Short mmCIF file of C-alpha atoms and ligand atoms in Angstrom, two decimals:
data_model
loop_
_atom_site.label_atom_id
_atom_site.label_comp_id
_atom_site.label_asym_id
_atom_site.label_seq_id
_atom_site.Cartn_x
_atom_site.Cartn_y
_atom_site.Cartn_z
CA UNK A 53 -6.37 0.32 -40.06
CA UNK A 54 -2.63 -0.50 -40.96
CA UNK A 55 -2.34 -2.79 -44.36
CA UNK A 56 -0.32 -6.11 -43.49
CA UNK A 57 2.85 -6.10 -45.39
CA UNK A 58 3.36 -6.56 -48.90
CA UNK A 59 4.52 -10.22 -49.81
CA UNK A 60 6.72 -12.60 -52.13
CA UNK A 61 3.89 -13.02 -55.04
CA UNK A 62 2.08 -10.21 -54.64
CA UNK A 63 -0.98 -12.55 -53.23
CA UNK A 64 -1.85 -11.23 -49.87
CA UNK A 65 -2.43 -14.65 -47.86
CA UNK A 66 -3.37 -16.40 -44.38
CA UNK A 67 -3.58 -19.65 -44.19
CA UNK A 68 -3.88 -20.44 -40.18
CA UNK A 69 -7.24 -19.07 -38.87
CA UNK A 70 -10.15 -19.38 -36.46
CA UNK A 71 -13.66 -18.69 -35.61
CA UNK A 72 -15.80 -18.99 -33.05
CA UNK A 73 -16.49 -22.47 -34.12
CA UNK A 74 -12.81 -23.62 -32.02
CA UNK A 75 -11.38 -20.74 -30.00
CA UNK A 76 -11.74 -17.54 -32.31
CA UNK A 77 -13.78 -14.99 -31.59
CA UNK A 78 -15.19 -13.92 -34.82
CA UNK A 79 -18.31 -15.46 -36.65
CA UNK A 80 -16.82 -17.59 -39.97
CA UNK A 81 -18.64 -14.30 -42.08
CA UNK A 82 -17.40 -11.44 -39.52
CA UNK A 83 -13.57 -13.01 -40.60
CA UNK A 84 -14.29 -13.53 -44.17
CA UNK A 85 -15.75 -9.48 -44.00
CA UNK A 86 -12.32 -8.76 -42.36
CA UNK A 87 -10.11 -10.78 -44.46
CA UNK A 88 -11.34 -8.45 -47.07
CA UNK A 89 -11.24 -5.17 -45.68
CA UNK A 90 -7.39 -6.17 -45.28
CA UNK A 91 -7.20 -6.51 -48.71
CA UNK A 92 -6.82 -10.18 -48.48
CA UNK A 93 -6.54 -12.91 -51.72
CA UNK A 94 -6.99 -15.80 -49.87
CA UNK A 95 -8.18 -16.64 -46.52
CA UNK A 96 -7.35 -20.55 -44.86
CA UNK A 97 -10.36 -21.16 -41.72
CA UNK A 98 -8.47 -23.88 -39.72
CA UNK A 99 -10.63 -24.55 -36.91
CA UNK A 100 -9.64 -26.89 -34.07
CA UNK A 101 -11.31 -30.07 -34.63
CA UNK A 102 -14.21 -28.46 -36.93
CA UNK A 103 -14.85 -28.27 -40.12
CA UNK A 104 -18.69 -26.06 -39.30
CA UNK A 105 -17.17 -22.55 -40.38
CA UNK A 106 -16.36 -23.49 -43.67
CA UNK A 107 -20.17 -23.18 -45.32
CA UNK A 108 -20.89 -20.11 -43.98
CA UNK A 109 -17.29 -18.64 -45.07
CA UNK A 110 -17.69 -19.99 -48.75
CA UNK A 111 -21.18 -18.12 -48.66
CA UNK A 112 -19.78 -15.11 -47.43
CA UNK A 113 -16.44 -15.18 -49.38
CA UNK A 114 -18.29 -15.83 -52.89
CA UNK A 115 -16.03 -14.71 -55.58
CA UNK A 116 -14.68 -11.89 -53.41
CA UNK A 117 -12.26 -13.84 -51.58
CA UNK A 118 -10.77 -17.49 -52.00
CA UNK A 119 -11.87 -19.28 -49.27
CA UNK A 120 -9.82 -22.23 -48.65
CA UNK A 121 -11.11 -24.73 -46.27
CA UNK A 122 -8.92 -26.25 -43.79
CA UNK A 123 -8.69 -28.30 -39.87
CA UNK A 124 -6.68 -27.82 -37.31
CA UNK A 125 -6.42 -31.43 -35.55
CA UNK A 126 -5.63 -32.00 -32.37
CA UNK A 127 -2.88 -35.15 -31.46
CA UNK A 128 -0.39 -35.80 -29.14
CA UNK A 129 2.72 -38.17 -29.62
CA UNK A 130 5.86 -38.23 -26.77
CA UNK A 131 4.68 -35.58 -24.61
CA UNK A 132 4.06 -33.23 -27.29
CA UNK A 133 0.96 -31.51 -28.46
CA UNK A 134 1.07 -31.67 -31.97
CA UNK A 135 -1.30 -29.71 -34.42
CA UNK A 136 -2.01 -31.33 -37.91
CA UNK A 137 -3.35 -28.94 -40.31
CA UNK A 138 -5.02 -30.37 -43.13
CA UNK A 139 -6.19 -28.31 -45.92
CA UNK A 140 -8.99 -28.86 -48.67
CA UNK A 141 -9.97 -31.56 -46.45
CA UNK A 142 -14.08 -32.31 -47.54
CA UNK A 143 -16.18 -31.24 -44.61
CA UNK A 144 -18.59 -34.18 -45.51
CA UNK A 145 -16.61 -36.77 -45.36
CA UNK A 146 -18.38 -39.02 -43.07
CA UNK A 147 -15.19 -40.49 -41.58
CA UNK A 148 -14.05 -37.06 -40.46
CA UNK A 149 -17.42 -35.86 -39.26
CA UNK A 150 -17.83 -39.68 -37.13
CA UNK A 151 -13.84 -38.24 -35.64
CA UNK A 152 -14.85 -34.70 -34.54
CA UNK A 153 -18.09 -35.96 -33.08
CA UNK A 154 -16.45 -38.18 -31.32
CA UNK A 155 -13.64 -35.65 -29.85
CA UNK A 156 -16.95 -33.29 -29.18
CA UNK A 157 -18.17 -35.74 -26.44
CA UNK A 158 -14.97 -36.40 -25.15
CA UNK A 159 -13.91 -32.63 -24.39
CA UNK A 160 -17.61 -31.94 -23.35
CA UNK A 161 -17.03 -35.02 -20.49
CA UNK A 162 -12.68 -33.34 -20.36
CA UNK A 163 -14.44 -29.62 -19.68
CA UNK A 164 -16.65 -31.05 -17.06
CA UNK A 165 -13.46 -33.59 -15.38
CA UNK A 166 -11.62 -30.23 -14.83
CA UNK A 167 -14.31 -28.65 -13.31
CA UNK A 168 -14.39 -31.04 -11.11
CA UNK A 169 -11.36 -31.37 -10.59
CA UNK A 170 -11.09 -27.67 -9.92
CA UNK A 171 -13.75 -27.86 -7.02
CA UNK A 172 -12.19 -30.55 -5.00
CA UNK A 173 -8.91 -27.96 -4.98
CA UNK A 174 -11.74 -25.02 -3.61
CA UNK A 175 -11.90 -23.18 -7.02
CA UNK A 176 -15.93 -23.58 -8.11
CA UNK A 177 -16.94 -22.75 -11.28
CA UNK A 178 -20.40 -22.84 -13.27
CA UNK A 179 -19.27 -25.90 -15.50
CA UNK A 180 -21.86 -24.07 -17.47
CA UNK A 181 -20.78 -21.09 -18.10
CA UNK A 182 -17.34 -22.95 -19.58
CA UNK A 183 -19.80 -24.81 -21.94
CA UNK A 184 -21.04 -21.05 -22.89
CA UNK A 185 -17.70 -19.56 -22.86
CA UNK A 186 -17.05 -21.78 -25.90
CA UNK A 187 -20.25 -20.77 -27.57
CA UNK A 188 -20.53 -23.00 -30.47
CA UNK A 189 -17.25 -23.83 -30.63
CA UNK A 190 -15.26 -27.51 -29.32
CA UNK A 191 -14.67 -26.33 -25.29
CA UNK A 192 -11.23 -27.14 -24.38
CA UNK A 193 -9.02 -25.19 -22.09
CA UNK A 194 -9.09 -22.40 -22.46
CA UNK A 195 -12.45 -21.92 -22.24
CA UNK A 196 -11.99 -23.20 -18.42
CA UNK A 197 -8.99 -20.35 -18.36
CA UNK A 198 -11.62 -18.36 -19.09
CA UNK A 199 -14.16 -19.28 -16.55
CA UNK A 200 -11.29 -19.74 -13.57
CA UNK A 201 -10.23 -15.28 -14.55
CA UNK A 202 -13.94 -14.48 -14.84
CA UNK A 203 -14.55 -16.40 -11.45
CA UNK A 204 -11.74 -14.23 -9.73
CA UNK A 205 -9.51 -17.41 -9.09
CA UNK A 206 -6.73 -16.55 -11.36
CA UNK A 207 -4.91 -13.86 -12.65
CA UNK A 208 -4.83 -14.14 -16.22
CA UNK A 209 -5.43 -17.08 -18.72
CA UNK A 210 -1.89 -17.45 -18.21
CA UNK A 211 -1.48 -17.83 -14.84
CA UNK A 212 -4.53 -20.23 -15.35
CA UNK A 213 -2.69 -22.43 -17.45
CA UNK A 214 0.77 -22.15 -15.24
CA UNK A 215 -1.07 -22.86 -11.97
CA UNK A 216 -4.30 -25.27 -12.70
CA UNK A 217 -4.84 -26.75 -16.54
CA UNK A 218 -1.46 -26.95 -18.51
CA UNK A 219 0.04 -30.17 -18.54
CA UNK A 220 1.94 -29.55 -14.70
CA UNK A 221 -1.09 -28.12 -13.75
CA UNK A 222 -3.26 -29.49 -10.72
CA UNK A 223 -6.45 -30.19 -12.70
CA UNK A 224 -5.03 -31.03 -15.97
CA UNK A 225 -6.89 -33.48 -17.55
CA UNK A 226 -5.38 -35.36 -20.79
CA UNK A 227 -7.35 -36.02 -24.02
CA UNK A 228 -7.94 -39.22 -24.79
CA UNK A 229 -4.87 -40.29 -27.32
CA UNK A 230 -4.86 -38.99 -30.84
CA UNK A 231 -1.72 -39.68 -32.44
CA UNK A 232 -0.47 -37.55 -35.48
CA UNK A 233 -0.18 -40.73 -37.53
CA UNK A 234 -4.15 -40.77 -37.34
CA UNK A 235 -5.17 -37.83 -38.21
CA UNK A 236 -2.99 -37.60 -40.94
CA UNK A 237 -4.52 -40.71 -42.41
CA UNK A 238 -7.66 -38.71 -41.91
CA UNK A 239 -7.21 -35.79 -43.28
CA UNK A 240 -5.64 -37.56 -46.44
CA UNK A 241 -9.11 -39.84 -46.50
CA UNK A 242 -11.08 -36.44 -46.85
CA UNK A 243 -9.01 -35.85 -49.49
CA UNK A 244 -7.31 -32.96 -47.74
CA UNK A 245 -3.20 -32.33 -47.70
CA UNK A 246 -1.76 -32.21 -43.98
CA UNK A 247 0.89 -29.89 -42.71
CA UNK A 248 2.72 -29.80 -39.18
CA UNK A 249 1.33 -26.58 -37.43
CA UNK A 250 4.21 -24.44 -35.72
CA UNK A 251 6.20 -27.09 -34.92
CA UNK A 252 8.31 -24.45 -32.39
CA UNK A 253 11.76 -24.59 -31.42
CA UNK A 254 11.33 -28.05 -28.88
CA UNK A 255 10.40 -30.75 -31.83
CA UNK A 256 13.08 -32.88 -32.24
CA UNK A 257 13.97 -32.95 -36.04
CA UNK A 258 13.16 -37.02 -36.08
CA UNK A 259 9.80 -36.95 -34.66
CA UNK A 260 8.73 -34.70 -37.69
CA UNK A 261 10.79 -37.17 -40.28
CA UNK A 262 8.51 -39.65 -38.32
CA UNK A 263 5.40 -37.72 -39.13
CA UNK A 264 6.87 -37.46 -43.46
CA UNK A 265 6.88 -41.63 -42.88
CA UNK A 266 3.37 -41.85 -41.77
CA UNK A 267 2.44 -39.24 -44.61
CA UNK A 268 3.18 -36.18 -43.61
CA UNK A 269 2.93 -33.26 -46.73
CA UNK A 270 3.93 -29.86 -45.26
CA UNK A 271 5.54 -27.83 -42.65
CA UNK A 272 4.13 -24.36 -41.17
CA UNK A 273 7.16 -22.43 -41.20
CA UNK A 274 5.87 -18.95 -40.93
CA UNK A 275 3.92 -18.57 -37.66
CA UNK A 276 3.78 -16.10 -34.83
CA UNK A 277 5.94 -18.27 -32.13
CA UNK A 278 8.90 -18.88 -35.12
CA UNK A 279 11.54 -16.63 -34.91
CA UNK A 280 13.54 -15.45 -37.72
CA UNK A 281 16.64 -18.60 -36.82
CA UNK A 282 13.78 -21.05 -36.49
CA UNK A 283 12.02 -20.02 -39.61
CA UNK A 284 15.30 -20.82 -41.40
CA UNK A 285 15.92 -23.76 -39.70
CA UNK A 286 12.77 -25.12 -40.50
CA UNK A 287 12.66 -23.77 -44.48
CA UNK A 288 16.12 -25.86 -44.58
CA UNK A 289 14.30 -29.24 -43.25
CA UNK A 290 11.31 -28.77 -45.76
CA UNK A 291 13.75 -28.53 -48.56
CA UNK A 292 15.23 -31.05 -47.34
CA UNK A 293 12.44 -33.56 -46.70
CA UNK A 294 10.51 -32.68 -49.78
CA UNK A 295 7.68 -30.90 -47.48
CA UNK A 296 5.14 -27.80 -48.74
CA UNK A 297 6.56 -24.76 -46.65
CA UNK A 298 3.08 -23.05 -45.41
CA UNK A 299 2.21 -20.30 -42.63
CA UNK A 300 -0.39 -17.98 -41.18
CA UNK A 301 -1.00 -15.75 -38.74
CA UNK A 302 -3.35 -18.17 -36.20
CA UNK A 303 -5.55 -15.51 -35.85
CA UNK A 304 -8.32 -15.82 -33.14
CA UNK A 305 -9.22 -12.25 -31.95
CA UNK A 306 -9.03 -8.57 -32.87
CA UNK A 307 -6.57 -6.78 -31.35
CA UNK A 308 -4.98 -10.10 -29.45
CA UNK A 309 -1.78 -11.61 -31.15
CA UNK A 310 -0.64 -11.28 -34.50
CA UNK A 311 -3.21 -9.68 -36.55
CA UNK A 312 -5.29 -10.80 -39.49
CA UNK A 313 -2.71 -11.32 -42.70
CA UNK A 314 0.44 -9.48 -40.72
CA UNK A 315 2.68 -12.40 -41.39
CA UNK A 316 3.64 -12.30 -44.84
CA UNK A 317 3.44 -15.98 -46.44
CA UNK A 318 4.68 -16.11 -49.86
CA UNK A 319 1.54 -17.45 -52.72
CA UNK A 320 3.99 -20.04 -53.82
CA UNK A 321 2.46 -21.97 -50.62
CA UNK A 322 -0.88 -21.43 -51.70
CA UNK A 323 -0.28 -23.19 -55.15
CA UNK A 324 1.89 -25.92 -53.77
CA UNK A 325 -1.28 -27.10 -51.44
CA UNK A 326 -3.53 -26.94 -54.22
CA UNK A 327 -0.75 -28.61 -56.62
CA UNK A 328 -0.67 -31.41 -53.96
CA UNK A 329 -4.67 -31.57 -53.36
CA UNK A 330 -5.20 -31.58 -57.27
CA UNK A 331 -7.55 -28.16 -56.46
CA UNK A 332 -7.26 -26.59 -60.62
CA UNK A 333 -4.99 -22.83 -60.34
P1 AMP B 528 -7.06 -28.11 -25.42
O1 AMP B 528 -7.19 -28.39 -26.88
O2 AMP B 528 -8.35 -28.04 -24.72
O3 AMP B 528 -6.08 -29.05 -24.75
O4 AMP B 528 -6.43 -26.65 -25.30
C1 AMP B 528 -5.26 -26.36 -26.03
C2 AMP B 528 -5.22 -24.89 -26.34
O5 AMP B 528 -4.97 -24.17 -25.14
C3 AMP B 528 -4.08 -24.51 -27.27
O6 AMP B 528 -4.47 -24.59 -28.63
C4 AMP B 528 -3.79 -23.10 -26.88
O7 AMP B 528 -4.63 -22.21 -27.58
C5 AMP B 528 -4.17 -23.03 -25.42
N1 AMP B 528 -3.00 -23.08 -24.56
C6 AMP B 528 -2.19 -24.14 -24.32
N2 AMP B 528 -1.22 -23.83 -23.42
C7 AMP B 528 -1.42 -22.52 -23.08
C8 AMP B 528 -0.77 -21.60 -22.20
N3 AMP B 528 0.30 -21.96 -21.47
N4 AMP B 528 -1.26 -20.34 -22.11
C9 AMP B 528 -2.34 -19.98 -22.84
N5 AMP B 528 -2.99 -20.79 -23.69
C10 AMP B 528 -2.56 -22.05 -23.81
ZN1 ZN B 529 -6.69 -21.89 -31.08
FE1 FE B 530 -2.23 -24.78 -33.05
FE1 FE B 531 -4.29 -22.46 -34.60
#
């Protein structure tokens, strides 16, 4: 297997990841096992709304690999879906676990609503199968994608989204509002530092000063869906509005999108999250 590329710092780093806990494939030790046959230093798990890889990755990582534990949350603000990362966030902090159990029920009753949904319009699926789909991971869309290519009613997971479950879609069903604001507030109550995730090229530049009023610590910059233009744009805003410039590969599968450590993040963003989370060297 090809070595991702050398980076700024000589620290090999990802710091956007999942497991099968959200919508990865991998178990939290099969990715900590990979991380390290790719000659990672440091490996971010940021879940969607769970925090339950993170035990099993510190076991498996040991001393072999820093394992730092993150979230990806889930809000939406404006008609955008917006992604708060928040690392070093403590997974027992019983105001974060009363949140994610909370946004468990709600996409269980979501998964089943677009099932539903999905039969009046003739397309039947085994709402069960979606709930097995996701394994033991939070069900959410694509999951249902999933289940609606499996069941023969759709192309791809693409055309799945285009036709039936994204936000056009005939059996989209919204999530119950989560605004940025909150789970920023969160994350910085678990004692965690949140970041924007891939903000993209739509975001206007004022919703994300917005987001540095209501708390808002760092930017992903380097992700798969930034181009070269945006990744300047967006290193040019975070200098600008004091923000942590962070990024990762948002891994979820071998051998699907950008591989495990292939985007090179310089280590500088490494320190300046532990810096700002008051995590010693
Ligand atoms: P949910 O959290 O259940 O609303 O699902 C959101 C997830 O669906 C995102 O994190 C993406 O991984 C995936 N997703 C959203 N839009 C699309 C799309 N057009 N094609 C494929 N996957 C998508
Ligand atoms: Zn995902
Ligand atoms: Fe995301
Ligand atoms: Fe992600």
């Amino acid at each position: 297997m090809s070595l991702p590329p050398a980076v700024p710092g000589g620290r090999r780093i990802d710091l956007h990841t999942h497991t099968r806990f959200s919508d990865g494939s991998l178990t939290p030790e099969a990715l900590v096992a990979l991380a390290l046959e790719r000659h990672l230093a440091a490996l971010a798990i940021t879940d969607h709304d769970s925090v339950e890889a993170l035990d099993p990755a510190r076991t498996a990582a040991g001393s072999a690999l820093e394992l730092v534990p993150g979230i990806e949350m889930s809000s939406a603000l404006g008609g955008f879906d917006l992604h708060v990362l928040g690392y070093y966030v403590d997974g027992a902090h019983p105001g974060l676990i009363a949140t994610l159990a909370r946004f468990r029920d709600e996409r269980m009753r979501r998964a089943q609503a677009m099932v539903d949904r999905l039969a009046q319009l003739g397309l039947p699926l085994d709402a069960a199968e979606v709930f097995a789909l996701a394994g033991p991971g939070v069900v959410g869309r694509p999951h249902v994608a999933e289940a609606l290519k499996r069941a023969g009613h759709v192309e791809s997971v693409d055309d799945a989204f285009r036709r039936y479950l994204g936000l056009h879609g005939e059996a989209y069903v919204p999530r119950p509002a989560f605004a940025p604001a909150e789970a920023i507030a969160l994350i910085h109550a678990a004692g965690g530092v949140s970041v924007l995730a891939h903000p993209g090229p739509m975001l206007p530049d004022s919703m994300i000063e917005q987001l540095v009023a209501n708390g808002l610590r760092g930017l992903e910059v380097w992700h798969p869906v930034h181009g070269a233009a945006l990744v300047r744009r967006y290193r040019a805003l975070a200098r600008r509005l004091d923000l942590i410039e962070t990024g990762g590969s948002d891994f979820h599968h071998v051998g699907r999108g950008t591989a495990l450590g292939e985007l090179p993040v310089p280590a500088k963003a490494l320190e300046r999250l532990k810096e700002a989370a008051g995590v010693p060297g």
